[in-house]
Coordinates of C-alpha atoms in Angstrom, one line a residue:
M1 CA -27.0 27.0 5.9
I2 CA -23.7 28.2 4.5
E3 CA -23.7 29.1 0.8
P4 CA -20.5 29.0 -1.4
R5 CA -20.7 32.8 -1.7
D6 CA -20.5 33.1 2.0
I7 CA -17.0 31.7 2.4
D8 CA -13.6 32.5 0.9
L9 CA -12.3 29.6 -1.1
N10 CA -8.8 30.3 0.3
L11 CA -10.1 29.4 3.7
L12 CA -11.0 25.9 2.5
V13 CA -7.4 25.5 1.2
V14 CA -6.1 26.4 4.7
F15 CA -8.6 24.0 6.3
Q16 CA -7.4 21.1 4.1
E17 CA -3.7 21.9 4.8
V18 CA -4.3 22.0 8.6
F19 CA -6.3 18.8 8.5
Q20 CA -3.4 17.1 6.7
E21 CA -0.4 18.7 8.5
R22 CA -1.9 19.3 12.0
Q23 CA 0.8 22.0 12.6
I24 CA 0.2 25.8 12.0
S25 CA 3.9 26.3 11.2
S26 CA 4.0 23.6 8.6
V27 CA 0.9 24.9 6.9
A28 CA 2.4 28.4 6.9
R29 CA 5.5 27.2 5.1
R30 CA 3.6 25.1 2.6
L31 CA 1.3 28.0 1.7
G32 CA 3.9 30.8 1.9
L33 CA 2.0 32.6 4.6
S34 CA 2.8 33.8 8.1
Q35 CA 1.7 31.9 11.1
P36 CA -0.6 34.7 12.2
A37 CA -2.2 34.7 8.8
V38 CA -3.0 31.0 9.1
S39 CA -4.3 31.5 12.6
N40 CA -6.5 34.4 11.3
A41 CA -7.9 32.1 8.5
L42 CA -8.7 29.4 11.1
A43 CA -10.5 32.0 13.2
R44 CA -12.6 33.0 10.2
L45 CA -13.4 29.4 9.5
R46 CA -14.5 28.8 13.1
R47 CA -16.8 31.8 13.0
S48 CA -18.3 30.6 9.7
F49 CA -18.9 27.0 10.9
G50 CA -19.7 27.8 14.5
D51 CA -17.2 25.1 15.6
E52 CA -13.6 24.9 16.9
L53 CA -12.7 22.7 13.9
F54 CA -9.2 22.1 15.3
V55 CA -8.1 21.9 18.9
R56 CA -4.4 22.3 20.0
T57 CA -3.1 19.2 21.7
A58 CA 0.3 17.7 22.4
Q59 CA 0.0 15.9 19.1
G60 CA -0.7 19.0 17.2
M61 CA -4.0 20.5 15.9
Q62 CA -6.5 17.7 16.2
P63 CA -9.8 17.9 14.2
T64 CA -13.2 18.0 15.9
P65 CA -15.9 15.6 14.7
L66 CA -17.3 18.3 12.4
A67 CA -13.9 18.8 10.8
E68 CA -13.6 15.0 10.3
Q69 CA -17.0 15.2 8.5
L70 CA -15.9 18.1 6.3
A71 CA -12.4 16.8 5.4
E72 CA -13.3 14.5 2.5
P73 CA -16.0 16.7 0.9
V74 CA -13.8 19.8 1.1
A75 CA -10.8 17.8 -0.4
T76 CA -13.0 16.5 -3.3
A77 CA -14.4 20.0 -4.0
L78 CA -10.9 21.5 -4.1
Q79 CA -9.8 18.8 -6.4
H80 CA -12.7 19.4 -8.8
V81 CA -11.9 23.2 -8.7
S82 CA -8.3 22.5 -9.5
R83 CA -9.2 20.2 -12.4
A84 CA -11.6 22.8 -13.8
L85 CA -8.9 25.5 -13.7
N86 CA -6.4 23.2 -15.4
Q87 CA -8.3 21.4 -18.0
Q88 CA -5.4 21.8 -20.4
D89 CA -3.0 20.1 -18.0
R90 CA -3.7 16.5 -19.0
F91 CA -1.6 13.6 -17.7
A92 CA 0.8 12.3 -20.3
P93 CA 2.9 9.4 -18.9
Q94 CA 5.5 9.6 -21.6
H95 CA 6.3 13.2 -20.5
S96 CA 5.3 13.2 -16.9
E97 CA 7.8 13.5 -14.0
R98 CA 5.1 12.8 -11.4
H99 CA 6.2 11.0 -8.2
F100 CA 4.0 8.2 -7.1
T101 CA 4.1 6.4 -3.7
I102 CA 2.8 2.8 -3.4
A103 CA 2.3 0.9 -0.2
M104 CA 3.2 -2.8 -0.2
T105 CA 4.7 -5.6 1.8
D106 CA 8.3 -6.7 1.5
V107 CA 7.2 -9.7 -0.5
G108 CA 5.2 -7.4 -2.8
E109 CA 8.3 -5.3 -3.4
V110 CA 10.3 -8.4 -4.5
Y111 CA 7.6 -9.4 -7.0
F112 CA 6.3 -6.0 -8.3
M113 CA 9.1 -3.5 -8.3
P114 CA 11.6 -5.1 -10.8
A115 CA 8.9 -5.4 -13.4
L116 CA 7.5 -2.0 -12.7
I117 CA 10.9 -0.4 -13.0
E118 CA 11.5 -2.1 -16.3
A119 CA 8.1 -1.2 -17.7
C120 CA 8.2 2.4 -16.6
G121 CA 11.6 2.8 -18.2
R122 CA 10.0 1.9 -21.6
T123 CA 6.8 3.9 -21.5
A124 CA 7.1 6.5 -18.7
P125 CA 10.8 7.3 -18.3
G126 CA 10.2 10.4 -16.2
I127 CA 7.9 8.8 -13.7
R128 CA 9.3 8.2 -10.2
I129 CA 8.0 5.5 -7.8
S130 CA 8.6 5.1 -4.1
T131 CA 7.3 2.3 -1.9
V132 CA 6.4 2.4 1.8
R133 CA 5.7 -0.5 4.1
A134 CA 2.0 -1.0 4.3
S135 CA 2.0 -2.3 7.8
S136 CA 3.8 0.8 9.2
I137 CA 1.2 3.4 8.1
D138 CA -2.5 4.0 8.4
L139 CA -3.6 3.2 4.8
K140 CA -6.8 5.2 4.8
N141 CA -5.4 8.4 6.3
E142 CA -2.2 8.3 4.1
M143 CA -4.2 7.6 0.9
E144 CA -6.9 10.2 1.8
A145 CA -4.2 12.8 2.3
G146 CA -2.6 11.9 -1.0
R147 CA 0.7 10.9 0.5
V148 CA 0.2 7.3 -0.8
D149 CA -1.3 6.9 -4.2
L150 CA -2.0 3.1 -4.3
A151 CA -1.6 0.1 -2.1
I152 CA -1.0 -3.4 -3.5
G153 CA -1.4 -6.5 -1.4
A154 CA -3.6 -9.2 0.1
F155 CA -5.0 -6.8 2.7
D156 CA -8.0 -7.6 4.8
N157 CA -10.4 -5.3 6.6
V158 CA -9.6 -2.2 4.5
S159 CA -11.6 1.0 4.8
G160 CA -14.8 1.4 2.8
A161 CA -13.2 4.6 1.5
L162 CA -10.8 2.5 -0.6
Y163 CA -11.7 1.2 -4.0
Q164 CA -10.1 -2.0 -5.1
R165 CA -9.4 -4.2 -8.2
R166 CA -8.3 -7.8 -8.1
L167 CA -5.0 -8.6 -9.7
F168 CA -4.5 -12.3 -9.0
R169 CA -4.9 -15.2 -6.6
Q170 CA -2.0 -17.3 -5.5
G171 CA -1.3 -20.3 -3.3
Y172 CA 1.6 -21.1 -1.1
V173 CA 4.5 -23.3 -2.1
S174 CA 7.6 -24.6 -0.3
I175 CA 11.0 -23.7 -1.7
F176 CA 14.5 -25.2 -1.3
R177 CA 17.8 -25.2 -3.1
L178 CA 18.5 -27.3 -6.1
G179 CA 20.2 -30.4 -4.9
H180 CA 18.3 -30.4 -1.7
P181 CA 17.4 -33.9 -0.3
L182 CA 13.8 -33.2 -1.4
D183 CA 14.8 -32.2 -4.9
G184 CA 13.7 -34.3 -7.8
R185 CA 10.3 -35.1 -6.4
D186 CA 7.1 -33.8 -7.9
E187 CA 5.2 -34.5 -4.7
I188 CA 6.5 -34.6 -1.1
S189 CA 4.9 -36.7 1.6
L190 CA 3.9 -35.1 4.9
K191 CA 6.4 -37.4 6.7
D192 CA 9.3 -36.2 4.5
F193 CA 8.1 -32.6 4.7
L194 CA 8.0 -32.6 8.5
A195 CA 11.4 -34.4 8.7
A196 CA 13.1 -31.5 6.9
G197 CA 14.5 -28.5 8.7
H198 CA 12.3 -25.5 8.3
L199 CA 12.8 -21.7 8.1
M200 CA 9.8 -19.7 9.2
V201 CA 8.9 -16.1 8.3
S202 CA 7.5 -14.7 11.4
S203 CA 5.8 -11.8 9.6
L204 CA 3.4 -9.6 11.5
E205 CA 1.9 -8.3 8.2
S206 CA -1.6 -9.4 7.5
P207 CA -2.5 -11.8 6.0
Y208 CA 0.9 -13.5 6.0
D209 CA 0.8 -13.7 9.8
R210 CA -2.0 -16.3 9.6
I211 CA -0.1 -18.8 7.5
N212 CA 2.0 -19.7 10.6
Q213 CA -1.1 -20.7 12.4
N214 CA -1.8 -23.3 9.6
L215 CA 1.8 -24.5 9.7
E216 CA 1.5 -25.0 13.5
K217 CA -1.7 -27.0 13.1
A218 CA 0.1 -29.2 10.6
G219 CA 2.9 -29.9 13.0
V220 CA 5.6 -27.9 11.3
L221 CA 6.6 -25.7 14.3
P222 CA 8.7 -28.4 16.1
H223 CA 10.8 -28.6 13.0
V224 CA 11.4 -24.9 12.7
R225 CA 15.1 -24.3 13.4
F226 CA 15.4 -20.6 12.3
R227 CA 13.1 -17.6 12.0
V228 CA 13.3 -14.3 10.2
P229 CA 10.8 -11.4 10.3
H230 CA 10.7 -10.6 6.6
F231 CA 10.5 -12.4 3.3
T232 CA 13.4 -10.6 1.6
A233 CA 16.1 -12.6 3.3
V234 CA 14.5 -16.0 2.5
P235 CA 16.0 -16.7 -1.0
Y236 CA 19.5 -15.9 0.3
I237 CA 19.1 -18.3 3.2
V238 CA 17.5 -21.3 1.5
S239 CA 19.9 -21.1 -1.5
S240 CA 22.9 -21.9 0.8
T241 CA 21.3 -24.2 3.4
D242 CA 19.1 -27.4 3.6
L243 CA 16.2 -25.4 5.0
V244 CA 12.7 -25.5 3.6
V245 CA 10.4 -22.4 3.7
T246 CA 6.8 -22.0 2.7
V247 CA 6.1 -18.7 0.9
P248 CA 3.6 -17.2 -1.5
R249 CA 3.9 -18.6 -5.0
K250 CA 4.8 -15.3 -6.7
L251 CA 7.8 -14.9 -4.5
A252 CA 9.0 -18.4 -5.3
E253 CA 8.6 -17.8 -9.1
S254 CA 10.6 -14.6 -8.8
A255 CA 13.4 -16.1 -6.7
A256 CA 13.8 -19.6 -8.3
G257 CA 15.9 -18.6 -11.3
P258 CA 18.2 -16.1 -9.8
F259 CA 18.9 -18.1 -6.6
G260 CA 18.9 -21.6 -7.9
L261 CA 15.8 -22.7 -6.1
R262 CA 12.9 -25.2 -6.7
Y263 CA 9.4 -25.0 -5.3
V264 CA 6.7 -27.6 -4.9
K265 CA 3.2 -27.6 -3.5
P266 CA 3.4 -28.5 0.2
P267 CA 1.5 -31.5 1.6
L268 CA -0.7 -29.2 3.6
R269 CA -4.1 -27.5 3.2
L270 CA -3.2 -23.8 3.1
P271 CA -5.4 -20.8 2.2
S272 CA -4.8 -18.9 -1.0
L273 CA -4.1 -15.2 -1.2
Q274 CA -6.0 -12.6 -3.3
T275 CA -3.9 -9.7 -4.2
N276 CA -5.6 -6.4 -5.1
V277 CA -4.7 -2.9 -6.0
F278 CA -6.3 -0.3 -3.8
W279 CA -6.9 3.5 -4.2
H280 CA -8.8 6.1 -2.3
R281 CA -12.1 7.2 -3.8
R282 CA -10.9 10.8 -3.5
Y283 CA -8.5 10.1 -6.3
N284 CA -10.8 7.8 -8.4
Q285 CA -11.0 10.4 -11.2
D286 CA -7.4 11.6 -11.0
E287 CA -5.8 11.0 -14.3
G288 CA -2.4 10.1 -13.0
N289 CA -3.9 7.7 -10.4
Q290 CA -6.0 6.2 -13.2
W291 CA -3.0 5.7 -15.4
L292 CA -0.9 4.0 -12.7
R293 CA -3.5 1.5 -11.5
G294 CA -4.3 0.7 -15.2
F295 CA -0.6 0.3 -15.9
I296 CA -0.2 -2.1 -12.9
A297 CA -3.3 -4.1 -13.9
S298 CA -2.1 -4.4 -17.5
H299 CA 1.2 -5.9 -16.3
F300 CA 0.1 -8.0 -13.4
A301 CA -3.7 -8.8 -13.5
E302 CA -4.6 -12.4 -14.3

């Protein structure tokens, strides 16, 4: 059994960096060490644990099963040590210049980012927020490494390492321009709905990809004249054409005013979406992460 007194704490810092970066040269630059010094630290770690820990491959230094098991406990332990050494360094949003990264879908950016930017400008003017496309990354790995702070969306099958909090549920609505032949009706019959020309968002992002299956069952696909891969172009297209498109309600609410659109409940049985905010359990006690997810919940939770 390895006792804390048997290992140099700096070796665990090297372990965490190698696990995240997977490149000796990158770790050396980040820690201000030479590459031989990092290699020597790895050799000491290997002797201490009796395991290779990291194996050089074409994709970089890949962790062994033991290293995978050690990664989260070591990261959590180092976080606690850092917090203990910096008790006086409390997170103050009104003075902080911290940079947060949030993973979302394109439709999430349309709904969340304008309100977030305005709210941060009032209460946390130094905070910086970047977004990344949730479908293009491995959420668990990126959030575990701290490269992504939160994820917002209606994501399914997320890792058990991610905590979550519900923000809201929403249904789907169909939008079209003011003055469209369907305008002026509170309800639309299935016959008139199918007779209209439709735009379809062929999104591959879960769970929006499944909505097209429901539209196909309802008989909409033969009436689809145009397709786009993302939601962001939708308001521009339907505002200047006679096309109808079925989208999440929050997107319709955001786009209706600026683009002169109207939305109604479609004459179809479609599933609702539950949008949550997700964070990695490693950062559950991080004050900045706590503030950001509370800030988002206070502005968007229903």
